[in-house]
PDB file of C-alpha atoms in Angstrom:
ATOM      1  CA  GLY A  50     103.288  -4.101 107.939  1.00 52.00           C
ATOM      2  CA  SER A  51     103.515  -1.952 110.981  1.00 48.00           C
ATOM      3  CA  SER A  52     104.898   1.077 109.214  1.00 49.00           C
ATOM      4  CA  GLY A  53     101.890   1.149 106.828  1.00 48.00           C
ATOM      5  CA  ILE A  54      99.422   0.939 109.699  1.00 48.00           C
ATOM      6  CA  ASN A  55     101.168   3.735 111.534  1.00 49.00           C
ATOM      7  CA  ALA A  56     101.066   5.931 108.436  1.00 49.00           C
ATOM      8  CA  GLU A  57      97.348   5.354 107.944  1.00 52.00           C
ATOM      9  CA  TYR A  58      96.661   6.047 111.610  1.00 48.00           C
ATOM     10  CA  GLY A  59      98.699   9.274 111.495  1.00 49.00           C
ATOM     11  CA  TYR A  60      96.786  10.471 108.436  1.00 49.00           C
ATOM     12  CA  TYR A  61      93.502   9.722 110.189  1.00 49.00           C
ATOM     13  CA  ILE A  62      94.527  11.672 113.303  1.00 47.00           C
ATOM     14  CA  THR A  63      95.750  14.675 111.297  1.00 49.00           C
ATOM     15  CA  ASN A  64      92.628  14.809 109.145  1.00 56.00           C
ATOM     16  CA  ASN A  65      90.374  14.494 112.181  1.00 57.00           C
ATOM     17  CA  LEU A  66      92.134  17.410 113.923  1.00 51.00           C
ATOM     18  CA  ARG A  67      91.670  19.588 110.835  1.00 56.00           C
ATOM     19  CA  MET A  68      87.951  18.862 110.772  1.00 60.00           C
ATOM     20  CA  LYS A  69      87.635  19.704 114.478  1.00 55.00           C
ATOM     21  CA  HIS A  70      89.477  23.037 113.996  1.00 53.00           C
ATOM     22  CA  THR A  71      87.210  23.911 111.060  1.00 53.00           C
ATOM     23  CA  ALA A  72      84.117  23.079 113.088  1.00 52.00           C
ATOM     24  CA  ILE A  73      85.324  25.198 116.041  1.00 52.00           C
ATOM     25  CA  LEU A  74      86.013  28.148 113.710  1.00 49.00           C
ATOM     26  CA  LEU A  75      82.555  27.911 112.144  1.00 53.00           C
ATOM     27  CA  LEU A  76      80.900  27.721 115.586  1.00 50.00           C
ATOM     28  CA  SER A  77      82.864  30.795 116.717  1.00 51.00           C
ATOM     29  CA  LEU A  78      81.779  32.826 113.694  1.00 49.00           C
ATOM     30  CA  LEU A  79      78.161  31.770 114.173  1.00 48.00           C
ATOM     31  CA  SER A  80      78.276  32.706 117.858  1.00 50.00           C
ATOM     32  CA  TYR A  81      79.774  36.154 117.007  1.00 48.00           C
ATOM     33  CA  HIS A  82      77.033  36.802 114.446  1.00 49.00           C
ATOM     34  CA  LEU A  83      74.203  35.760 116.797  1.00 46.00           C
ATOM     35  CA  THR A  84      75.607  37.790 119.690  1.00 46.00           C
ATOM     36  CA  SER A  85      76.060  40.932 117.608  1.00 47.00           C
ATOM     37  CA  GLN A  86      72.473  40.648 116.374  1.00 49.00           C
ATOM     38  CA  THR A  87      70.776  39.955 119.734  1.00 45.00           C
ATOM     39  CA  ASP A  88      72.914  41.703 122.357  1.00 44.00           C
ATOM     40  CA  PRO A  89      72.395  45.518 122.262  1.00 42.00           C
ATOM     41  CA  ASP A  90      75.491  46.067 124.395  1.00 40.00           C
ATOM     42  CA  PHE A  91      77.736  44.090 122.066  1.00 38.00           C
ATOM     43  CA  ASP A  92      78.580  47.200 120.006  1.00 41.00           C
ATOM     44  CA  ASN A  93      76.769  50.501 120.676  1.00 35.00           C
ATOM     45  CA  ARG A  94      78.436  52.370 117.791  1.00 36.00           C
ATOM     46  CA  GLU A  95      76.442  53.410 114.749  1.00 40.00           C
ATOM     47  CA  THR A  96      78.500  51.812 112.026  1.00 42.00           C
ATOM     48  CA  ILE A  97      78.316  51.668 108.272  1.00 43.00           C
ATOM     49  CA  ASP A  98      79.849  48.801 106.377  1.00 46.00           C
ATOM     50  CA  ASP A  99      82.582  50.815 104.685  1.00 50.00           C
ATOM     51  CA  GLY A 100      85.303  48.270 105.255  1.00 52.00           C
ATOM     52  CA  TYR A 101      86.928  50.357 108.021  1.00 66.00           C
ATOM     53  CA  GLY A 102      84.305  50.410 110.778  1.00 80.00           C
ATOM     54  CA  CYS A 103      84.222  54.234 111.071  1.00 88.00           C
ATOM     55  CA  ASP A 104      81.238  55.835 112.807  1.00 90.00           C
ATOM     56  CA  ALA A 105      78.555  57.678 110.847  1.00 89.00           C
ATOM     57  CA  GLY A 106      79.798  61.208 110.148  1.00 91.00           C
ATOM     58  CA  GLN A 107      83.386  60.004 109.798  1.00 93.00           C
ATOM     59  CA  VAL A 108      85.542  59.289 106.767  1.00 93.00           C
ATOM     60  CA  VAL A 109      88.851  57.501 106.386  1.00 92.00           C
ATOM     61  CA  ARG A 110      91.942  59.710 106.198  1.00 88.00           C
ATOM     62  CA  ASP A 111      95.409  58.118 106.299  1.00 87.00           C
ATOM     63  CA  ASP A 112      93.915  54.852 107.590  1.00 87.00           C
ATOM     64  CA  MET A 113      92.192  56.680 110.466  1.00 91.00           C
ATOM     65  CA  CYS A 114      88.589  57.722 111.065  1.00 93.00           C
ATOM     66  CA  GLU A 115      88.121  61.498 110.913  1.00 93.00           C
ATOM     67  CA  LEU A 116      85.035  63.589 111.799  1.00 94.00           C
ATOM     68  CA  CYS A 117      83.614  65.797 109.056  1.00 95.00           C
ATOM     69  CA  PRO A 118      83.543  69.501 110.096  1.00 95.00           C
ATOM     70  CA  GLU A 119      80.504  71.748 110.429  1.00 96.00           C
ATOM     71  CA  GLY A 120      78.904  72.676 107.125  1.00 96.00           C
ATOM     72  CA  THR A 121      79.722  69.281 105.612  1.00 96.00           C
ATOM     73  CA  TYR A 122      78.507  65.684 105.754  1.00 96.00           C
ATOM     74  CA  ALA A 123      80.259  62.324 105.393  1.00 95.00           C
ATOM     75  CA  ASP A 124      79.818  60.692 102.001  1.00 93.00           C
ATOM     76  CA  LYS A 125      80.704  57.063 102.723  1.00 90.00           C
ATOM     77  CA  THR A 126      80.627  56.047  99.066  1.00 89.00           C
ATOM     78  CA  ILE A 127      83.698  58.154  98.261  1.00 90.00           C
ATOM     79  CA  GLN A 128      85.086  58.569 101.802  1.00 91.00           C
ATOM     80  CA  GLN A 129      84.981  62.387 101.613  1.00 92.00           C
ATOM     81  CA  CYS A 130      83.438  65.240 103.575  1.00 95.00           C
ATOM     82  CA  ARG A 131      81.187  67.062 101.121  1.00 95.00           C
ATOM     83  CA  PRO A 132      79.758  70.591 101.559  1.00 96.00           C
ATOM     84  CA  CYS A 133      76.089  70.883 102.470  1.00 97.00           C
ATOM     85  CA  PRO A 134      74.089  71.706  99.314  1.00 96.00           C
ATOM     86  CA  LEU A 135      72.041  74.884  98.941  1.00 95.00           C
ATOM     87  CA  ASP A 136      69.090  75.169 101.344  1.00 95.00           C
ATOM     88  CA  THR A 137      70.655  72.804 103.905  1.00 97.00           C
ATOM     89  CA  PHE A 138      73.087  73.124 106.832  1.00 97.00           C
ATOM     90  CA  SER A 139      74.942  71.039 109.418  1.00 96.00           C
ATOM     91  CA  SER A 140      75.615  72.715 112.750  1.00 95.00           C
ATOM     92  CA  GLU A 141      77.715  69.946 114.305  1.00 94.00           C
ATOM     93  CA  GLU A 142      80.801  68.097 113.243  1.00 94.00           C
ATOM     94  CA  GLY A 143      80.427  64.435 112.425  1.00 94.00           C
ATOM     95  CA  SER A 144      77.169  64.777 110.453  1.00 95.00           C
ATOM     96  CA  SER A 145      76.137  61.970 108.153  1.00 94.00           C
ATOM     97  CA  GLU A 146      73.592  64.218 106.403  1.00 95.00           C
ATOM     98  CA  CYS A 147      72.651  67.899 106.223  1.00 96.00           C
ATOM     99  CA  THR A 148      69.480  69.373 107.721  1.00 96.00           C
ATOM    100  CA  PRO A 149      67.028  71.066 105.310  1.00 96.00           C
ATOM    101  CA  CYS A 150      66.108  74.707 105.991  1.00 95.00           C
ATOM    102  CA  PRO A 151      62.685  75.071 107.633  1.00 93.00           C
ATOM    103  CA  GLY A 152      59.666  76.072 105.570  1.00 90.00           C
ATOM    104  CA  ARG A 153      60.528  77.983 102.417  1.00 88.00           C
ATOM    105  CA  TYR A 154      63.708  79.556 103.734  1.00 92.00           C
ATOM    106  CA  GLN A 155      66.832  79.161 101.622  1.00 94.00           C
ATOM    107  CA  THR A 156      70.583  79.659 101.858  1.00 95.00           C
ATOM    108  CA  THR A 157      72.611  81.957  99.613  1.00 93.00           C
ATOM    109  CA  TYR A 158      75.636  79.637  99.478  1.00 92.00           C
ATOM    110  CA  THR A 159      76.706  76.032 100.109  1.00 96.00           C
ATOM    111  CA  ASN A 160      78.676  74.871 103.174  1.00 96.00           C
ATOM    112  CA  SER A 161      76.173  76.481 105.580  1.00 96.00           C
ATOM    113  CA  PHE A 162      76.704  75.505 109.213  1.00 94.00           C
ATOM    114  CA  SER A 163      73.871  77.290 111.035  1.00 95.00           C
ATOM    115  CA  ILE A 164      70.111  77.605 110.803  1.00 95.00           C
ATOM    116  CA  ALA A 165      70.780  81.361 110.787  1.00 95.00           C
ATOM    117  CA  ASP A 166      72.042  80.901 107.222  1.00 95.00           C
ATOM    118  CA  CYS A 167      68.487  79.960 106.191  1.00 95.00           C
ATOM    119  CA  LYS A 168      66.894  83.220 105.026  1.00 92.00           C
ATOM    120  CA  ASP A 169      64.286  84.781 102.825  1.00 91.00           C
ATOM    121  CA  VAL A 170      66.164  85.487  99.593  1.00 91.00           C
ATOM    122  CA  CYS A 171      65.837  87.176  96.217  1.00 88.00           C
ATOM    123  CA  HIS A 172      66.930  85.398  93.057  1.00 89.00           C
ATOM    124  CA  ILE A 173      68.648  87.679  90.533  1.00 88.00           C
ATOM    125  CA  PRO A 174      66.411  87.648  87.427  1.00 85.00           C
ATOM    126  CA  GLU A 175      67.462  87.664  83.812  1.00 81.00           C
ATOM    127  CA  THR A 176      67.884  91.331  82.975  1.00 77.00           C
ATOM    128  CA  VAL A 177      66.957  93.402  79.945  1.00 71.00           C
ATOM    129  CA  ASN A 178      69.581  96.025  79.066  1.00 72.00           C
ATOM    130  CA  ALA A 179      70.826  96.005  82.640  1.00 79.00           C
ATOM    131  CA  TRP A 180      72.904  94.220  85.242  1.00 83.00           C
ATOM    132  CA  TYR A 181      72.952  93.997  89.026  1.00 87.00           C
ATOM    133  CA  GLU A 182      75.785  94.697  91.462  1.00 88.00           C
ATOM    134  CA  ALA A 183      76.073  94.340  95.232  1.00 88.00           C
ATOM    135  CA  GLN A 184      76.037  97.943  96.431  1.00 85.00           C
ATOM    136  CA  THR A 185      78.646  97.592  99.185  1.00 85.00           C
ATOM    137  CA  THR A 186      81.224  95.599  97.190  1.00 86.00           C
ATOM    138  CA  GLY A 187      80.415  96.323  93.545  1.00 84.00           C
ATOM    139  CA  VAL A 188      80.509  92.573  92.818  1.00 88.00           C
ATOM    140  CA  LEU A 189      78.682  91.665  89.591  1.00 89.00           C
ATOM    141  CA  LEU A 190      75.688  89.390  90.185  1.00 90.00           C
ATOM    142  CA  GLU A 191      74.784  86.767  87.600  1.00 89.00           C
ATOM    143  CA  THR A 192      71.302  85.541  86.693  1.00 88.00           C
ATOM    144  CA  GLY A 193      70.142  83.070  89.349  1.00 89.00           C
ATOM    145  CA  ASP A 194      72.497  84.347  92.084  1.00 92.00           C
ATOM    146  CA  ARG A 195      70.901  84.655  95.530  1.00 92.00           C
ATOM    147  CA  VAL A 196      70.907  87.616  97.908  1.00 91.00           C
ATOM    148  CA  SER A 197      69.285  87.801 101.325  1.00 90.00           C
ATOM    149  CA  ALA A 198      66.266  90.021 101.976  1.00 87.00           C
ATOM    150  CA  GLY A 199      67.248  93.533 103.027  1.00 86.00           C
ATOM    151  CA  GLN A 200      70.455  93.627 100.999  1.00 88.00           C
ATOM    152  CA  GLN A 201      70.849  96.693  98.797  1.00 88.00           C
ATOM    153  CA  LEU A 202      71.774  96.272  95.146  1.00 88.00           C
ATOM    154  CA  VAL A 203      72.535  98.565  92.241  1.00 85.00           C
ATOM    155  CA  LEU A 204      70.711  98.139  88.931  1.00 84.00           C
ATOM    156  CA  ARG A 205      72.707  99.612  86.057  1.00 81.00           C
ATOM    157  CA  CYS A 206      71.312 100.173  82.596  1.00 78.00           C
ATOM    158  CA  LYS A 207      73.234  99.570  79.371  1.00 71.00           C
ATOM    159  CA  ASP A 208      72.635  99.794  75.670  1.00 62.00           C
ATOM    160  CA  ARG A 209      73.266  97.071  73.114  1.00 54.00           C
ATOM    161  CA  ASP A 210      76.961  97.992  73.007  1.00 56.00           C
ATOM    162  CA  HIS A 211      77.157  97.553  76.793  1.00 58.00           C
ATOM    163  CA  ASN A 212      77.611 101.273  77.428  1.00 61.00           C
ATOM    164  CA  VAL A 213      75.876 102.938  80.363  1.00 63.00           C
ATOM    165  CA  LEU A 214      72.720 104.659  79.148  1.00 59.00           C
ATOM    166  CA  LYS A 215      72.620 108.453  79.115  1.00 51.00           C
ATOM    167  CA  THR A 216      69.847 108.848  81.658  1.00 47.00           C
ATOM    168  CA  GLU A 217      69.608 109.305  85.396  1.00 47.00           C
ATOM    169  CA  TYR A 218      68.123 105.824  85.491  1.00 52.00           C
ATOM    170  CA  SER A 219      71.489 104.176  84.841  1.00 64.00           C
ATOM    171  CA  PHE A 220      72.023 103.905  88.595  1.00 70.00           C
ATOM    172  CA  LEU A 221      69.069 102.604  90.614  1.00 75.00           C
ATOM    173  CA  ILE A 222      69.333 101.550  94.255  1.00 79.00           C
ATOM    174  CA  ILE A 223      67.243  98.395  94.719  1.00 81.00           C
ATOM    175  CA  THR A 224      66.450  96.673  98.005  1.00 83.00           C
ATOM    176  CA  CYS A 225      65.782  92.951  98.093  1.00 84.00           C
ATOM    177  CA  THR A 226      62.322  92.765  99.703  1.00 81.00           C
ATOM    178  CA  ALA A 227      61.544  89.132  98.961  1.00 78.00           C
ATOM    179  CA  THR A 228      58.859  87.243 100.828  1.00 79.00           C
ATOM    180  CA  PHE A 229      59.791  83.672 100.036  1.00 76.00           C
ATOM    181  CA  ASN A 230      60.778  84.779  96.534  1.00 66.00           C
ATOM    182  CA  THR A 231      57.327  86.029  95.525  1.00 60.00           C
ATOM    183  CA  VAL A 232      58.460  89.636  94.956  1.00 61.00           C
ATOM    184  CA  PRO A 233      60.768  89.782  91.901  1.00 66.00           C
ATOM    185  CA  LEU A 234      63.439  92.430  91.510  1.00 77.00           C
ATOM    186  CA  PRO A 235      63.091  94.866  88.581  1.00 74.00           C
ATOM    187  CA  ASN A 236      64.537  93.318  85.433  1.00 70.00           C
ATOM    188  CA  MET A 237      64.560  96.351  83.156  1.00 66.00           C
ATOM    189  CA  CYS A 238      65.555  99.997  83.358  1.00 66.00           C
ATOM    190  CA  TYR A 239      62.832 102.417  84.321  1.00 55.00           C
ATOM    191  CA  SER A 240      62.360 105.479  86.516  1.00 46.00           C
ATOM    192  CA  THR A 241      61.325 105.280  90.152  1.00 42.00           C
ATOM    193  CA  LEU A 242      61.843 109.013  90.608  1.00 40.00           C
ATOM    194  CA  ASP A 243      59.073 111.391  91.605  1.00 38.00           C
ATOM    195  CA  SER A 244      58.554 113.698  88.631  1.00 38.00           C
ATOM    196  CA  GLU A 245      57.580 116.620  90.886  1.00 41.00           C
ATOM    197  CA  THR A 246      60.662 116.519  93.091  1.00 44.00           C
ATOM    198  CA  GLU A 247      63.175 115.144  90.604  1.00 52.00           C
ATOM    199  CA  ALA A 248      62.195 116.920  87.387  1.00 60.00           C
ATOM    200  CA  THR A 249      64.810 117.122  84.635  1.00 68.00           C
ATOM    201  CA  ASN A 250      65.552 120.013  82.320  1.00 71.00           C
ATOM    202  CA  GLY A 251      66.763 118.152  79.216  1.00 80.00           C
ATOM    203  CA  LEU A 252      70.468 119.062  79.538  1.00 89.00           C
ATOM    204  CA  ILE A 253      72.697 115.998  79.178  1.00 90.00           C
ATOM    205  CA  CYS A 254      76.136 116.027  80.802  1.00 92.00           C
ATOM    206  CA  TYR A 255      78.867 113.569  81.633  1.00 91.00           C
ATOM    207  CA  ASP A 256      78.082 113.058  85.289  1.00 90.00           C
ATOM    208  CA  SER A 257      79.030 111.304  88.537  1.00 85.00           C
ATOM    209  CA  CYS A 258      82.456 110.292  87.295  1.00 90.00           C
ATOM    210  CA  TYR A 259      86.114 110.990  88.073  1.00 92.00           C
ATOM    211  CA  LYS A 260      89.196 110.817  85.893  1.00 93.00           C
ATOM    212  CA  GLU A 261      92.252 109.988  88.000  1.00 92.00           C
ATOM    213  CA  THR A 262      95.782 110.452  86.636  1.00 93.00           C
ATOM    214  CA  ASN A 263      99.052 109.343  88.220  1.00 90.00           C
ATOM    215  CA  GLU A 264     102.464 109.136  86.542  1.00 88.00           C
ATOM    216  CA  GLY A 265     100.945 109.436  83.085  1.00 87.00           C
ATOM    217  CA  ARG A 266      98.354 106.686  83.635  1.00 90.00           C
ATOM    218  CA  SER A 267      94.644 107.505  83.779  1.00 91.00           C
ATOM    219  CA  ARG A 268      91.451 105.717  84.690  1.00 91.00           C
ATOM    220  CA  PHE A 269      87.765 106.518  85.226  1.00 90.00           C
ATOM    221  CA  THR A 270      86.076 105.764  88.552  1.00 88.00           C
ATOM    222  CA  GLN A 271      82.660 106.078  90.177  1.00 82.00           C
ATOM    223  CA  SER A 272      81.589 106.088  93.804  1.00 70.00           C
ATOM    224  CA  VAL A 273      79.485 103.014  94.632  1.00 62.00           C
ATOM    225  CA  GLY A 274      78.171 102.258  98.119  1.00 51.00           C
ATOM    226  CA  GLY A 275      80.858 104.223  99.901  1.00 52.00           C
ATOM    227  CA  GLY A 276      83.642 102.691  97.779  1.00 60.00           C
ATOM    228  CA  THR A 277      85.230 103.340  94.381  1.00 68.00           C
ATOM    229  CA  GLN A 278      84.663 101.315  91.238  1.00 79.00           C
ATOM    230  CA  VAL A 279      86.748 101.506  88.065  1.00 83.00           C
ATOM    231  CA  VAL A 280      84.637 101.963  84.892  1.00 83.00           C
ATOM    232  CA  ASP A 281      85.445 102.031  81.191  1.00 83.00           C
ATOM    233  CA  SER A 282      83.882 105.443  80.571  1.00 85.00           C
ATOM    234  CA  CYS A 283      81.862 108.167  82.241  1.00 87.00           C
ATOM    235  CA  PRO A 284      78.059 107.874  82.041  1.00 85.00           C
ATOM    236  CA  MET A 285      75.905 110.621  80.558  1.00 86.00           C
ATOM    237  CA  ASN A 286      72.982 111.728  82.695  1.00 85.00           C
ATOM    238  CA  GLU A 287      70.112 114.117  82.174  1.00 85.00           C
ATOM    239  CA  CYS A 288      70.567 116.938  84.675  1.00 87.00           C
ATOM    240  CA  LYS A 289      67.870 117.465  87.302  1.00 82.00           C
ATOM    241  CA  GLY A 290      65.740 120.536  87.937  1.00 78.00           C
ATOM    242  CA  ASP A 291      67.950 123.566  88.527  1.00 82.00           C
ATOM    243  CA  GLU A 292      71.178 121.878  87.413  1.00 89.00           C
ATOM    244  CA  ASN A 293      71.616 123.889  84.219  1.00 91.00           C
ATOM    245  CA  VAL A 294      75.338 123.559  83.378  1.00 94.00           C
ATOM    246  CA  CYS A 295      77.873 120.796  82.772  1.00 95.00           C
ATOM    247  CA  ALA A 296      80.902 121.187  85.044  1.00 95.00           C
ATOM    248  CA  THR A 297      84.496 119.974  85.008  1.00 96.00           C
ATOM    249  CA  VAL A 298      86.173 120.299  88.425  1.00 96.00           C
ATOM    250  CA  SER A 299      89.966 119.740  88.550  1.00 96.00           C
ATOM    251  CA  TYR A 300      92.192 119.511  91.632  1.00 95.00           C
ATOM    252  CA  LYS A 301      95.221 117.691  93.032  1.00 93.00           C
ATOM    253  CA  ASP A 302      94.415 114.961  95.536  1.00 90.00           C
ATOM    254  CA  THR A 303      97.369 115.554  97.850  1.00 89.00           C
ATOM    255  CA  PHE A 304      96.642 112.527 100.059  1.00 83.00           C
ATOM    256  CA  ARG A 305      96.819 110.032  97.177  1.00 82.00           C
ATOM    257  CA  SER A 306      99.151 112.128  94.968  1.00 89.00           C
ATOM    258  CA  ILE A 307      96.852 111.984  91.943  1.00 92.00           C
ATOM    259  CA  ASP A 308      95.222 114.551  89.678  1.00 94.00           C
ATOM    260  CA  ARG A 309      91.436 114.281  89.810  1.00 93.00           C
ATOM    261  CA  ILE A 310      88.843 115.665  87.407  1.00 95.00           C
ATOM    262  CA  HIS A 311      85.191 115.454  88.397  1.00 95.00           C
ATOM    263  CA  TYR A 312      82.558 115.505  85.627  1.00 95.00           C
ATOM    264  CA  THR A 313      79.125 116.492  86.903  1.00 93.00           C
ATOM    265  CA  CYS A 314      75.859 118.352  86.409  1.00 92.00           C
ATOM    266  CA  ALA A 315      75.825 121.610  88.384  1.00 92.00           C
ATOM    267  CA  LYS A 316      73.931 124.805  89.135  1.00 90.00           C
ATOM    268  CA  SER A 317      75.244 127.935  87.444  1.00 90.00           C
ATOM    269  CA  SER A 318      74.513 129.823  90.678  1.00 88.00           C
ATOM    270  CA  ALA A 319      76.928 127.679  92.712  1.00 88.00           C
ATOM    271  CA  PHE A 320      80.278 129.183  93.726  1.00 89.00           C
ATOM    272  CA  ASN A 321      83.459 127.475  92.559  1.00 91.00           C
ATOM    273  CA  HIS A 322      84.542 126.547  96.071  1.00 90.00           C
ATOM    274  CA  GLU A 323      81.146 124.868  96.606  1.00 89.00           C
ATOM    275  CA  LEU A 324      81.600 122.732  93.487  1.00 92.00           C
ATOM    276  CA  CYS A 325      85.182 121.913  94.527  1.00 92.00           C
ATOM    277  CA  SER A 326      84.079 120.841  98.007  1.00 89.00           C
ATOM    278  CA  ALA A 327      81.233 118.763  96.580  1.00 87.00           C
ATOM    279  CA  SER A 328      83.760 117.064  94.290  1.00 88.00           C
ATOM    280  CA  GLY A 329      85.840 115.941  97.279  1.00 87.00           C
ATOM    281  CA  ALA A 330      88.538 118.626  97.481  1.00 89.00           C
ATOM    282  CA  THR A 331      89.793 119.365 101.014  1.00 89.00           C
ATOM    283  CA  ASN A 332      90.318 122.877 102.375  1.00 87.00           C
ATOM    284  CA  GLU A 333      94.015 122.817 101.504  1.00 88.00           C
ATOM    285  CA  GLU A 334      93.243 121.583  97.978  1.00 92.00           C
ATOM    286  CA  LEU A 335      90.677 124.342  97.266  1.00 91.00           C
ATOM    287  CA  ALA A 336      93.353 126.909  96.393  1.00 91.00           C
ATOM    288  CA  ASP A 337      94.428 125.022  93.260  1.00 93.00           C
ATOM    289  CA  CYS A 338      90.951 123.742  92.338  1.00 95.00           C
ATOM    290  CA  LYS A 339      89.654 124.875  88.935  1.00 95.00           C
ATOM    291  CA  VAL A 340      86.074 124.844  87.643  1.00 96.00           C
ATOM    292  CA  GLU A 341      84.911 125.035  84.021  1.00 95.00           C
ATOM    293  CA  THR A 342      81.227 125.104  83.033  1.00 95.00           C
ATOM    294  CA  CYS A 343      79.279 124.952  79.776  1.00 94.00           C
ATOM    295  CA  ASP A 344      75.589 124.758  78.909  1.00 92.00           C
ATOM    296  CA  THR A 345      75.232 122.542  75.848  1.00 93.00           C
ATOM    297  CA  ASN A 346      74.682 118.784  75.703  1.00 91.00           C
ATOM    298  CA  LYS A 347      77.774 116.681  76.471  1.00 91.00           C
ATOM    299  CA  CYS A 348      80.023 119.748  76.446  1.00 94.00           C
ATOM    300  CA  ASN A 349      82.121 118.493  79.379  1.00 93.00           C
ATOM    301  CA  LYS A 350      83.250 115.380  77.510  1.00 92.00           C
ATOM    302  CA  PRO A 351      86.265 113.828  79.238  1.00 89.00           C
ATOM    303  CA  GLY A 352      89.449 112.692  77.569  1.00 75.00           C
ATOM    304  CA  GLY A 353      90.070 108.953  77.313  1.00 53.00           C
ATOM    305  CA  GLY A 354      91.421 106.988  80.226  1.00 46.00           C
ATOM    306  CA  GLU A 355      94.574 104.986  79.568  1.00 44.00           C
ATOM    307  CA  SER A 356      94.656 101.428  80.837  1.00 41.00           C
ATOM    308  CA  GLY A 357      97.706  99.824  82.360  1.00 40.00           C
ATOM    309  CA  ALA A 358      98.233  97.716  79.233  1.00 42.00           C
ATOM    310  CA  GLN A 359      98.050 100.804  77.034  1.00 45.00           C
ATOM    311  CA  HIS A 360     100.566 102.560  79.245  1.00 43.00           C
ATOM    312  CA  VAL A 361     103.005  99.636  79.035  1.00 44.00           C
ATOM    313  CA  ALA A 362     102.576  99.438  75.268  1.00 49.00           C
ATOM    314  CA  ALA A 363     103.274 103.162  74.937  1.00 47.00           C
ATOM    315  CA  SER A 364     106.394 102.872  77.095  1.00 49.00           C
ATOM    316  CA  VAL A 365     107.695  99.932  75.053  1.00 51.00           C
ATOM    317  CA  ALA A 366     107.062 101.841  71.829  1.00 53.00           C
ATOM    318  CA  MET A 367     108.966 104.844  73.209  1.00 54.00           C
ATOM    319  CA  VAL A 368     111.977 102.738  74.213  1.00 53.00           C
ATOM    320  CA  MET A 369     112.053 101.016  70.826  1.00 62.00           C
ATOM    321  CA  GLY A 370     111.864 104.398  69.120  1.00 56.00           C
ATOM    322  CA  VAL A 371     114.847 105.702  71.080  1.00 52.00           C
ATOM    323  CA  MET A 372     116.860 102.553  70.317  1.00 63.00           C
ATOM    324  CA  LEU A 373     116.011 102.868  66.611  1.00 61.00           C
ATOM    325  CA  TRP A 374     117.034 106.516  66.607  1.00 56.00           C
ATOM    326  CA  HIS A 375     120.404 105.727  68.209  1.00 56.00           C
ATOM    327  CA  LEU A 376     120.927 102.954  65.642  1.00 61.00           C
ATOM    328  CA  ILE A 377     120.265 105.366  62.780  1.00 59.00           C
ATOM    329  CA  ILE A 378     122.585 108.164  63.979  1.00 58.00           C
ATOM    330  CA  HIS A 379     125.439 105.772  64.784  1.00 59.00           C
ATOM    331  CA  THR A 380     125.470 103.926  61.451  1.00 58.00           C
TER     332      THR A 380
END
């Protein structure tokens, strides 16, 4: 009797309390949703439903919200700060998107963080028997690379075997003068020289090149934009106007402790010390400077430059030869 009634009454009370708790929970959730939708002061943060509640322009790092730095934007889909694409920038940290450059201005690289990075640029064209370099650094520029207007470049000519052509046109200074990319850079080798002031006389010499030797190792170099660039071989140029001889100027660079040989077109009327000075020899190096001249095509042909790998290979061969010799005489 009484025990069964008590059990049924207890079940009823327990079940009723559960229903009340469920109803209260549902009412609370509904109230939260309505308040967040109608009350502007409920939450004044700009949030994105990324599961963490981070602000726009923030990503999750080690379970914490982190602002993306300048030059990037927050990609919520992968929770990473990504660099601004070409032709956009972000000047403030915590950006959720990058700002496009105004008008037809472009950037020369990604990750731009200032409107000052938006410039008028040249696009490096596909070249014919030539390639472009940045004049100040000598960095090789590929087809499609961007450079800002006003930057000076070097256009070098080459033949099908990738050798520098034997004309004065193998080294052209080009200035990027783009106006929203409507002025293309030259894409082939041709002369921009004034024939009256820069006439040639037909003599071809190895020119504008140095052979540097130190401790038995040699290399060829050229001066580019105030710096030095290592090259595989010396170019051959057609001498200008009154340059009527091929010259080989040799001296010891005492500052760098190397032997230098300068291959160049020259005037037969020039004194040796003038050619030595023009080749870079200092006053104290003039005493041991030697000049040789000749007047036939390519008569100042340089000897080959030895690369570091060739030098190592030669040294290894020498050591092995000595070891073999000792083995022979002691057996």
